[in-house]
Coordinates of C-alpha atoms and ligand atoms in Angstrom, one line a residue:
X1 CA -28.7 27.0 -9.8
X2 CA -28.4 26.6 -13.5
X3 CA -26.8 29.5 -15.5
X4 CA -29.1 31.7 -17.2
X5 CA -26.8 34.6 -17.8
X6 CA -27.4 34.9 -21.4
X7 CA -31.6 33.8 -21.5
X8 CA -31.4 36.7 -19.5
X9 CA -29.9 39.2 -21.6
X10 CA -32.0 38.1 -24.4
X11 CA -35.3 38.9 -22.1
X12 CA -33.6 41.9 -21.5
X13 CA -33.6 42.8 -25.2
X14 CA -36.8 41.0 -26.3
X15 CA -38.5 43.1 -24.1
X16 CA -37.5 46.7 -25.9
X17 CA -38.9 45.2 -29.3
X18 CA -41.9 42.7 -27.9
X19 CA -44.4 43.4 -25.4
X20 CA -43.7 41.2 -22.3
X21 CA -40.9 39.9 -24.3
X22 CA -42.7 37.1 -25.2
X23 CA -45.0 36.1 -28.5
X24 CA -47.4 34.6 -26.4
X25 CA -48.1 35.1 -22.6
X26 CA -48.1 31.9 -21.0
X27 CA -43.9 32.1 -21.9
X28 CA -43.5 35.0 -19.4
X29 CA -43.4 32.3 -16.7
X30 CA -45.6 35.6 -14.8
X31 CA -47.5 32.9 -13.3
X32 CA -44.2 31.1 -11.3
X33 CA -43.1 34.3 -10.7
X34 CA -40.0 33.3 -12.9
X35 CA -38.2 35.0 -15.9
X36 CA -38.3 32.7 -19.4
X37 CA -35.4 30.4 -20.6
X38 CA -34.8 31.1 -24.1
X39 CA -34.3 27.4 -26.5
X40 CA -32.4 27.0 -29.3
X41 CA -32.0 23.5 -29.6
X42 CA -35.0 20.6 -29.0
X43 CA -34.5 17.1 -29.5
X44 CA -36.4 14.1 -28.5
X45 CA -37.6 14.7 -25.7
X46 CA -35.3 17.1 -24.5
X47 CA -35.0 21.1 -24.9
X48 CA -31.7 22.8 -24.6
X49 CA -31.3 26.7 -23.4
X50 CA -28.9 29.6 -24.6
X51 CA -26.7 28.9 -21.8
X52 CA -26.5 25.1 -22.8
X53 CA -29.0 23.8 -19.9
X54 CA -30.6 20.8 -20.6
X55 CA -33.9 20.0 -19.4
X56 CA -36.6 16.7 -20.2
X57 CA -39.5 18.3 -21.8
X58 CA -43.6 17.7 -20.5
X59 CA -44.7 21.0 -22.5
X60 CA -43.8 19.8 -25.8
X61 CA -44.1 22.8 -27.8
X62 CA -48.0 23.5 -26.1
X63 CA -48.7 19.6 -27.4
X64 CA -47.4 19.6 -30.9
X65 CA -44.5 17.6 -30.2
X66 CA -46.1 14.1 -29.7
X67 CA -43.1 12.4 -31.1
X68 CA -40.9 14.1 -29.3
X69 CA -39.0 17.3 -30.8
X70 CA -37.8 17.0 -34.6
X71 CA -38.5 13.6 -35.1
X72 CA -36.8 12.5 -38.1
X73 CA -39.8 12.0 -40.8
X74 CA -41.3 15.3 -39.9
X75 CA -37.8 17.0 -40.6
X76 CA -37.1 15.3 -43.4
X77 CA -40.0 15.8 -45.2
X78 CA -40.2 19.7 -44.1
X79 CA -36.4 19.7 -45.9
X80 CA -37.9 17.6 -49.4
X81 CA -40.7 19.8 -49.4
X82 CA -39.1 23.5 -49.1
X83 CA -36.6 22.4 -52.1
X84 CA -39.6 22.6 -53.7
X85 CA -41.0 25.7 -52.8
X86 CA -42.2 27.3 -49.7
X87 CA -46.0 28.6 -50.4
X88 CA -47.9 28.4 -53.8
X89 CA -51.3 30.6 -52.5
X90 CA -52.9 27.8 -55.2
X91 CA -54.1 24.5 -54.2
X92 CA -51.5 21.6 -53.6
X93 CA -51.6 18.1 -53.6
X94 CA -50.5 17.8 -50.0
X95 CA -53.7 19.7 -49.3
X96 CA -55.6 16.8 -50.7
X97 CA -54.0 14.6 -49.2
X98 CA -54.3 15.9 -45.2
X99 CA -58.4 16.6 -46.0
X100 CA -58.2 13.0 -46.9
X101 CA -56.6 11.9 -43.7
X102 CA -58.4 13.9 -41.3
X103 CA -62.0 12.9 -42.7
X104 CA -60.7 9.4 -42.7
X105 CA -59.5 9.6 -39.2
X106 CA -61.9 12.1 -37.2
X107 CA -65.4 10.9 -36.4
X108 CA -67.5 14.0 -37.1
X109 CA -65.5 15.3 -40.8
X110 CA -66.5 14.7 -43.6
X111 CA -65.0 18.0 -44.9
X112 CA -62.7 20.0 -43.8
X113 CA -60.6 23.4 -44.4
X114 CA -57.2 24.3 -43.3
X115 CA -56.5 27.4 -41.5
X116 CA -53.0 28.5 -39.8
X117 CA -53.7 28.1 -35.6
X118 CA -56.2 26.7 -33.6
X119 CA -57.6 30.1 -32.3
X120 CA -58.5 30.4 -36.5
X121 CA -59.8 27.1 -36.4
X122 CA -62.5 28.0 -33.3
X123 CA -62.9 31.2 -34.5
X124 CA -64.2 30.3 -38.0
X125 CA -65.7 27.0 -36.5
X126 CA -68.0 29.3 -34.1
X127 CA -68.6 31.4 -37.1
X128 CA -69.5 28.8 -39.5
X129 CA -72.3 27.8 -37.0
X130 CA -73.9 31.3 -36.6
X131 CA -74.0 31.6 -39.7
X132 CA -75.5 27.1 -40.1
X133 CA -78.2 28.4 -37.3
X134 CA -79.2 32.1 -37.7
X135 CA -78.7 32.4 -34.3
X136 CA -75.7 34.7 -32.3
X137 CA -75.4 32.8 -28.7
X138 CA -72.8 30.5 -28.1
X139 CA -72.7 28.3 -24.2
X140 CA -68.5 27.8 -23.4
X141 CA -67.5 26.6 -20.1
X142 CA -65.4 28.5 -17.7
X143 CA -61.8 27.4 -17.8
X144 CA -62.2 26.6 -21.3
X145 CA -59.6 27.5 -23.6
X146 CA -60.2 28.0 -27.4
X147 CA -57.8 30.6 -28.3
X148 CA -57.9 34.3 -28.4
X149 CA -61.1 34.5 -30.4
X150 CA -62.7 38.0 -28.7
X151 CA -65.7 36.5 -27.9
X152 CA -64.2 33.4 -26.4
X153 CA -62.3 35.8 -23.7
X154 CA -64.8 34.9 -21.4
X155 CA -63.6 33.1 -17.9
X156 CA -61.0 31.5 -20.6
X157 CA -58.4 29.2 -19.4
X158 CA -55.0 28.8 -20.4
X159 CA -52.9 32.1 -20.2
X160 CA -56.2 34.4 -20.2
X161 CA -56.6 32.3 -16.6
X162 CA -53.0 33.0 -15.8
X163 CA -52.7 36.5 -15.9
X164 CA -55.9 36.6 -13.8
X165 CA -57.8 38.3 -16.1
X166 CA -60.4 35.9 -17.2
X167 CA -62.1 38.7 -19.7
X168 CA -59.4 40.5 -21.9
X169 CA -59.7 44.3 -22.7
X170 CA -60.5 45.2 -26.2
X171 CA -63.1 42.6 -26.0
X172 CA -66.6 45.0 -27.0
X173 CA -69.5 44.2 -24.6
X174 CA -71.7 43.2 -27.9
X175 CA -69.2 40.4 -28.4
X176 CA -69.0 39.1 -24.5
X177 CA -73.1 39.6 -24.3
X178 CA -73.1 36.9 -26.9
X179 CA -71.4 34.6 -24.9
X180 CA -72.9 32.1 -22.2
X181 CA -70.5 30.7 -19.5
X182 CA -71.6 28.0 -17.5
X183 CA -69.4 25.8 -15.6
X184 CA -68.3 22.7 -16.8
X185 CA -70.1 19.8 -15.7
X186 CA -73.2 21.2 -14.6
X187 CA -76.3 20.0 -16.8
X188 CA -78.3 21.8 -14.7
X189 CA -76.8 25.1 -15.8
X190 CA -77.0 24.2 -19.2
X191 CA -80.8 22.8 -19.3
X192 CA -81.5 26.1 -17.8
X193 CA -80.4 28.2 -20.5
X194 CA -81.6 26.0 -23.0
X195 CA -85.4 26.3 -21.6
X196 CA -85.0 29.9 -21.5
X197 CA -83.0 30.7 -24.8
X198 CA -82.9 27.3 -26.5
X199 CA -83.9 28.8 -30.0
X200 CA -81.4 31.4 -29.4
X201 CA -78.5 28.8 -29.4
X202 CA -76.0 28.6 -32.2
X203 CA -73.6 26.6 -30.6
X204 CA -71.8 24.6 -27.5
X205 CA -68.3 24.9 -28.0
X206 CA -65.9 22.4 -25.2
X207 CA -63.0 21.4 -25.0
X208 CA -64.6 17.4 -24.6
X209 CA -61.8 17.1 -21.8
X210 CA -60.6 20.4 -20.6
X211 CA -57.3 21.0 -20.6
X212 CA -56.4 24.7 -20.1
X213 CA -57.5 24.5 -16.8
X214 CA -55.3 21.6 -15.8
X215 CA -57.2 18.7 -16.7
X216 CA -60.5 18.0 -16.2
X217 CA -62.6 14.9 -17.0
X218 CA -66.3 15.3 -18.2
X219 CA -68.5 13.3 -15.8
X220 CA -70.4 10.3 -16.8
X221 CA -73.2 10.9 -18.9
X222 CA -72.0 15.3 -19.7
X223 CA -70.6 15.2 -23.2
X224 CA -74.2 12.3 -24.6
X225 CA -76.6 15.2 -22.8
X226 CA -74.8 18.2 -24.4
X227 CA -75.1 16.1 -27.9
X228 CA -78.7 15.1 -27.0
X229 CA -79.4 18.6 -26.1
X230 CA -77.9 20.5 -28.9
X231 CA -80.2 18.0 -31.1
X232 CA -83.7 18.5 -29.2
X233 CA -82.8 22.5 -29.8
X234 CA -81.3 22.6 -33.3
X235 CA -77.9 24.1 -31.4
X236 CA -74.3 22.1 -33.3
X237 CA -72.1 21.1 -31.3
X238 CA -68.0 22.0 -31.3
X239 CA -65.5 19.9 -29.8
X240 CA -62.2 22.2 -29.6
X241 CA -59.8 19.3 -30.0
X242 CA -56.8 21.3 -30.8
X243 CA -55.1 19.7 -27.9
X244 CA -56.8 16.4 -28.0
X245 CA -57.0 15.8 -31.3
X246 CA -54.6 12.9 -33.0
X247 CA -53.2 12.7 -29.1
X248 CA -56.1 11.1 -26.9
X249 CA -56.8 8.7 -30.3
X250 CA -56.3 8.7 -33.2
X251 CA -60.0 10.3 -34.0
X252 CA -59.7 12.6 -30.8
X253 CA -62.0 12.4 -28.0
X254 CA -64.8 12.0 -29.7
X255 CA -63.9 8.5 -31.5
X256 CA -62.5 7.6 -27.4
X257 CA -66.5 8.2 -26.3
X258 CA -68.4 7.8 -29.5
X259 CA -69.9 10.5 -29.5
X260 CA -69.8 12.9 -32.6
X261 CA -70.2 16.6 -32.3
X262 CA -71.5 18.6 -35.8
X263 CA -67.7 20.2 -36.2
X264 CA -64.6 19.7 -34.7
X265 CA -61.3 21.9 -34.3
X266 CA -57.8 20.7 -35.1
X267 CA -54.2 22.2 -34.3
X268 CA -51.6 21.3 -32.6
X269 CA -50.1 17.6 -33.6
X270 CA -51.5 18.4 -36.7
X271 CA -48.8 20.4 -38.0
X272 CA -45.7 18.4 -36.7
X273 CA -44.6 21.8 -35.6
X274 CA -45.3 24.1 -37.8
X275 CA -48.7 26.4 -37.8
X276 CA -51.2 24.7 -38.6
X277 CA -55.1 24.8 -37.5
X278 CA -58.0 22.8 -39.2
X279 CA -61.8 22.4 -38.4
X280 CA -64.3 20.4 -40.1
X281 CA -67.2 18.3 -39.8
X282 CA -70.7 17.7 -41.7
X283 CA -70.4 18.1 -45.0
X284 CA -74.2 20.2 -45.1
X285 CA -72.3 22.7 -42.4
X286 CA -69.3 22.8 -44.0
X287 CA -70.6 23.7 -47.7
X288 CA -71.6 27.1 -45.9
X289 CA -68.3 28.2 -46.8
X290 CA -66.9 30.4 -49.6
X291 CA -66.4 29.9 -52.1
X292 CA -69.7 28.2 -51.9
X293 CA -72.1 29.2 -49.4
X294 CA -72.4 32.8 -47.7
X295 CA -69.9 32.3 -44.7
X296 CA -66.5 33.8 -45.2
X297 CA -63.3 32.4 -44.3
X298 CA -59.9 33.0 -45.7
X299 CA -56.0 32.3 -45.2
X300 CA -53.0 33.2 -47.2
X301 CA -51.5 30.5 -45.8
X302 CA -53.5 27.6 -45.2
X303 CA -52.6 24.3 -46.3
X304 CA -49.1 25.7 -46.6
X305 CA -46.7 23.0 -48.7
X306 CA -44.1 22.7 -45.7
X307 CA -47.1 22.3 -43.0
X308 CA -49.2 19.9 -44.6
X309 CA -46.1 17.9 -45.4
X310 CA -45.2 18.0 -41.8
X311 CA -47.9 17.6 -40.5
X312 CA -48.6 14.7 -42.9
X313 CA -45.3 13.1 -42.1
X314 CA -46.2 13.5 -38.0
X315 CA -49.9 11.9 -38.9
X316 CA -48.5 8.9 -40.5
X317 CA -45.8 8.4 -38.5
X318 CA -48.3 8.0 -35.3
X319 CA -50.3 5.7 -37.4
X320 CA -47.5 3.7 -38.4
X321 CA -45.4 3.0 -34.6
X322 CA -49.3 3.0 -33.2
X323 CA -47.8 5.8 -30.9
X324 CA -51.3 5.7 -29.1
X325 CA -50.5 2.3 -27.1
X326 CA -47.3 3.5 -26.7
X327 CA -47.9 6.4 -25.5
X328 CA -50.5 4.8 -23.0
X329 CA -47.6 2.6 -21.8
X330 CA -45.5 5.6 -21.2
X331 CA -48.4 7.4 -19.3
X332 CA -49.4 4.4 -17.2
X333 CA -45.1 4.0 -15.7
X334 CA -45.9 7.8 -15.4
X335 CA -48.4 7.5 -13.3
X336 CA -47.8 5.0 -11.3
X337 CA -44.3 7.4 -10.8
X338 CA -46.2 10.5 -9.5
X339 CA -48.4 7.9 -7.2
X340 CA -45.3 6.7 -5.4
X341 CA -43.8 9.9 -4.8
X342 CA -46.9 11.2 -3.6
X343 CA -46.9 8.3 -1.3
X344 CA -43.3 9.1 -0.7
X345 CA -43.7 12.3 0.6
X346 CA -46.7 12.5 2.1
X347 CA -48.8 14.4 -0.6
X348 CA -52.5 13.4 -1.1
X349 CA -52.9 15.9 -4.7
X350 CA -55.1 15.2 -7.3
X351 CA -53.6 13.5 -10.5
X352 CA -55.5 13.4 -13.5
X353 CA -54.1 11.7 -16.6
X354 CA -55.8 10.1 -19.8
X355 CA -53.0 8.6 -22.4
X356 CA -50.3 11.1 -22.8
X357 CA -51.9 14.2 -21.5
X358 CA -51.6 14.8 -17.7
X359 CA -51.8 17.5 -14.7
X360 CA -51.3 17.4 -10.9
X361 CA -53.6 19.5 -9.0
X362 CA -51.4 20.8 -5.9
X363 CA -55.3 20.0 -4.1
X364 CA -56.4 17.2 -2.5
X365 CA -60.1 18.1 -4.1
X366 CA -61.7 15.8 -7.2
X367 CA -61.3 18.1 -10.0
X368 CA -65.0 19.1 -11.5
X369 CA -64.8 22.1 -13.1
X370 CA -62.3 25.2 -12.7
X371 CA -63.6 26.5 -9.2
X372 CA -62.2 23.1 -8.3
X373 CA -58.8 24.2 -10.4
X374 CA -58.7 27.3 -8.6
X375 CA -58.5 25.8 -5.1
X376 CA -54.6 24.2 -5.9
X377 CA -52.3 26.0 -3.6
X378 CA -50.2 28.2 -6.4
X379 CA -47.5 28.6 -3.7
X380 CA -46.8 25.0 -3.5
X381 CA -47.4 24.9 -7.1
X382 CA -44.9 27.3 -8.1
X383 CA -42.0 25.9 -5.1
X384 CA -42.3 22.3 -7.3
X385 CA -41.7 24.3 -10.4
X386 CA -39.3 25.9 -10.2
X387 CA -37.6 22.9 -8.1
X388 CA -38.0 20.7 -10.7
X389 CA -37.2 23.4 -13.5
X390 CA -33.0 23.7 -11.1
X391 CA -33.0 19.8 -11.5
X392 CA -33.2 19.8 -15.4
X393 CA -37.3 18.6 -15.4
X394 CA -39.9 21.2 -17.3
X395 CA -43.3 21.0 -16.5
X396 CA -45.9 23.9 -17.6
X397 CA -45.2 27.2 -15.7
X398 CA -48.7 27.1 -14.6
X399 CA -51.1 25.1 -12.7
X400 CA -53.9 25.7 -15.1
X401 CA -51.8 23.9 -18.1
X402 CA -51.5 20.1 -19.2
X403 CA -48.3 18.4 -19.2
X404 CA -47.2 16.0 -21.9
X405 CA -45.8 12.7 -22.9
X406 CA -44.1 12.3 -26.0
X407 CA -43.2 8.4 -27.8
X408 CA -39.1 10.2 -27.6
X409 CA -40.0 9.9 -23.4
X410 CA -37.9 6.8 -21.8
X411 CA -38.8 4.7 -19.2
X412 CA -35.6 5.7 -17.6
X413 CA -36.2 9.5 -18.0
X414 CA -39.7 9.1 -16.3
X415 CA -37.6 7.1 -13.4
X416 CA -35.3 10.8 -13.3
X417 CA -38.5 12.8 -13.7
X418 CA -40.1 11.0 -10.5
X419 CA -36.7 11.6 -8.8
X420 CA -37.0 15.5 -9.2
X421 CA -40.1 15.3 -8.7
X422 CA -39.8 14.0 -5.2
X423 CA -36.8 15.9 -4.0
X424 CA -39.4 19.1 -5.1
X425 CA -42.3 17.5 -3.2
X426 CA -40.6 16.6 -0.2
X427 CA -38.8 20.6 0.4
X428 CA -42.7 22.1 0.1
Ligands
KE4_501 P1 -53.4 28.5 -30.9 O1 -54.1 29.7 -31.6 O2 -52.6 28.9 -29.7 O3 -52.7 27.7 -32.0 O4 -54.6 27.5 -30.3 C1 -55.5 28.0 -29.4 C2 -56.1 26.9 -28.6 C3 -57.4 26.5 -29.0 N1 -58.0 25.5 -28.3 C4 -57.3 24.8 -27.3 C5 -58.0 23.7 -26.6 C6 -56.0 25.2 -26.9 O5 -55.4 24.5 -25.9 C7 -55.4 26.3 -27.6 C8 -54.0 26.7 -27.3 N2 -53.4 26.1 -26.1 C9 -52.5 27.0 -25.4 C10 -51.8 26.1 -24.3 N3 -52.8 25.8 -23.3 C11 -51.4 27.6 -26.3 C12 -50.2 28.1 -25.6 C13 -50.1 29.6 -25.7 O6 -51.1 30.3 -25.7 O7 -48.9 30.0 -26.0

């Protein structure tokens, strides 16, 4: 067993100054039954503890870390930038320069605004449409994750799923009442609502392939009938691509189906690292916003010199290797890694995987929607955790999370990853 002596004093002491110890939930490892490491070094694809443990990374930062942890562009142009000042609160070139990128790259933007997460990005995404449509109802699907926003606590995914508690407190009623949740992949479910409410409908908000849930793929034909629908009923459509975004293609989802939704959220990749959020999309929608049109949105922050210039730096440095093919490569020796040692151990569970982005359902069930999610056998789940986690591999510490592939990712430390992964399989 590794030593953890001094993560765990830290915990110890995090815990008297921040609830749960933890800035964010999903880090209290609550859901594997574990206590958090605590990093201080991250490199490639590899994170290093306190206590000097070692371990290859698939969390990547929560999907920021496509090239692998401090890749050398992003740092270096984090360092030029700072020399020259850290935040303005005026317009900066770098600004310019990212709203130019993103509407060159992502399908549905032709404008965009910078904000500092991707839970501000939804949020003011979801309240740029109300305010588009008139209308107050918004459909999300359960297991779908898009941040804290209070009236996205609804069935959410991600660490709201975790903790078991699906609808937060603190949430008003008012704010849950205006949210409909359907499950995911069930036209059915949605044409209903739309016939009964249709005119009601601000918005359908997705993530186009769900990923706080583990990962689940839209079925044929799902994501063209929500577009179709939203259309027929005067409803926009949002695709939350915080975690797809830049990392399924380079235009997201939505340039890897062709299908456009009316705005789009951004985080993650975006920022190289550092907080960054966007959303964007038609330029009619979009010029609702202050300064111009009646919907409010603010950020003392946003487009901050040191994010936009990493984030720039990550952007271009995707572009430029074409990270996308290899990232595919990567993901396809990955796969065909986790098929053996399934094979190898007896272990018929379902493994989802599109590029980089992957999760394997401890279930031997097709994966539709989250009731599917929810029948995984946590026990097992957790076991293969926290066996791989001894042996110096860290996945997600939860089955309702996407794992991650990064261009730093060897062929050889996939080989090492299979290898804990199949002494974990084989002692469940
Ligand atoms: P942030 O506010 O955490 O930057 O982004 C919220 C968000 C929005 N939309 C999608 C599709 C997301 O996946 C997220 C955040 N993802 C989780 C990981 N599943 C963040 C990890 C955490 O909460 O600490």
């Amino acid at each position: 067993m590794p030593d953890r002596s001094l993560s765990e004093s830290l915990f110890a002491r995090a815990k008297r100054h921040i609830p749960g110890g933890v800035n964010s939930p999903v880090r209290a490892f609550r859901n594997v039954d574990g206590d958090p490491f605590f990093i201080n070094h991250a490199k490639g694809c590899r994170i290093r503890d306190v206590d000097g443990n070692e371990m290859i990374d698939y969390v990547g930062t929560w999907g920021p870390a496509i090239l692998g942890h401090a890749p050398a562009p992003v740092v270096e142009a984090v360092r030029e930038a700072a020399l020259e000042g850290l935040s303005f609160g005026t317009p900066n070139p770098l600004e310019v320069e990212m709203a130019d990128l993103i509407c060159e790259w992502v399908p549905s933007v032709e404008k965009v605004r910078m904000v500092n997460s991707g839970t501000e990005a939804t949020m003011s995404a979801l309240r740029l449409a109300r305010g588009f449509t008139s209308r107050d109802r918004v459909i999300k699907f359960e297991g779908c994750y898009h941040g804290h926003v209070d009236s996205m606590l609804v069935a959410a995914g991600s660490g709201a799923l975790t903790h078991g508690k699906p609808d937060s407190a603190g949430v008003p009623k008012a704010f849950a009442d205006t949210t409909i949740c359907l499950p995911f992949n069930d036209q059915e479910a949605v044409e209903k609502v739309f016939t009964e409410e249709g005119e009601k409908i601000a918005a359908i908000i997705l993530e186009p392939i769900p990923a706080n849930a583990g990962l689940i793929f839209p079925q044929q034909g799902f994501l063209q009938f929500l577009r179709d629908i939203t259309k027929k009923y005067g409803a926009l459509l949002i695709f939350d691509e915080v975690m797809t975004g830049f990392r399924v293609a380079k235009g997201g989802v939505q340039e890897h189906v062709g299908i456009t939704p009316d705005l789009t959220a951004l985080g993650k990749v975006i920022g190289g690292g550092l907080p960054v959020g966007a959303f964007g999309g038609r330029a009619d929608i979009m010029d609702q916003l202050a300064p111009d049109g009646p919907v409010y949105q603010a950020g003392t922050l946003s487009g901050n010199p040191l994010a936009m210039a990493a984030g720039l730096a990550q952007l271009r440095e995707l572009e430029r290797t074409d990270a996308w093919n290899k990232l595919e490569q990567l993901g396809t020796v990955f796969e065909a890694g986790v098929h053996e040692t399934l094979a190898k151990t007896g272990k018929n569970y379902t493994f989802n995987r599109i590029g980089s982005m992957f999760c394997l359902f401890f279930t031997d069930k097709e994966i539709k929607n989250l009731d599917d999610a929810k029948t995984a056998d946590f026990e097992a789940f957790k076991k293969y955790f926290s066996s791989c986690l001894e042996n110096g591999v860290y996945f997600a510490p939860s089955q309702f999370e996407t794992g991650f592939i990064s261009t730093a990712h060897s062929e050889a430390d996939i080989a090492k990853t299979a290898e804990v992964a199949t002494k974990a399989l084989a002692g469940l």
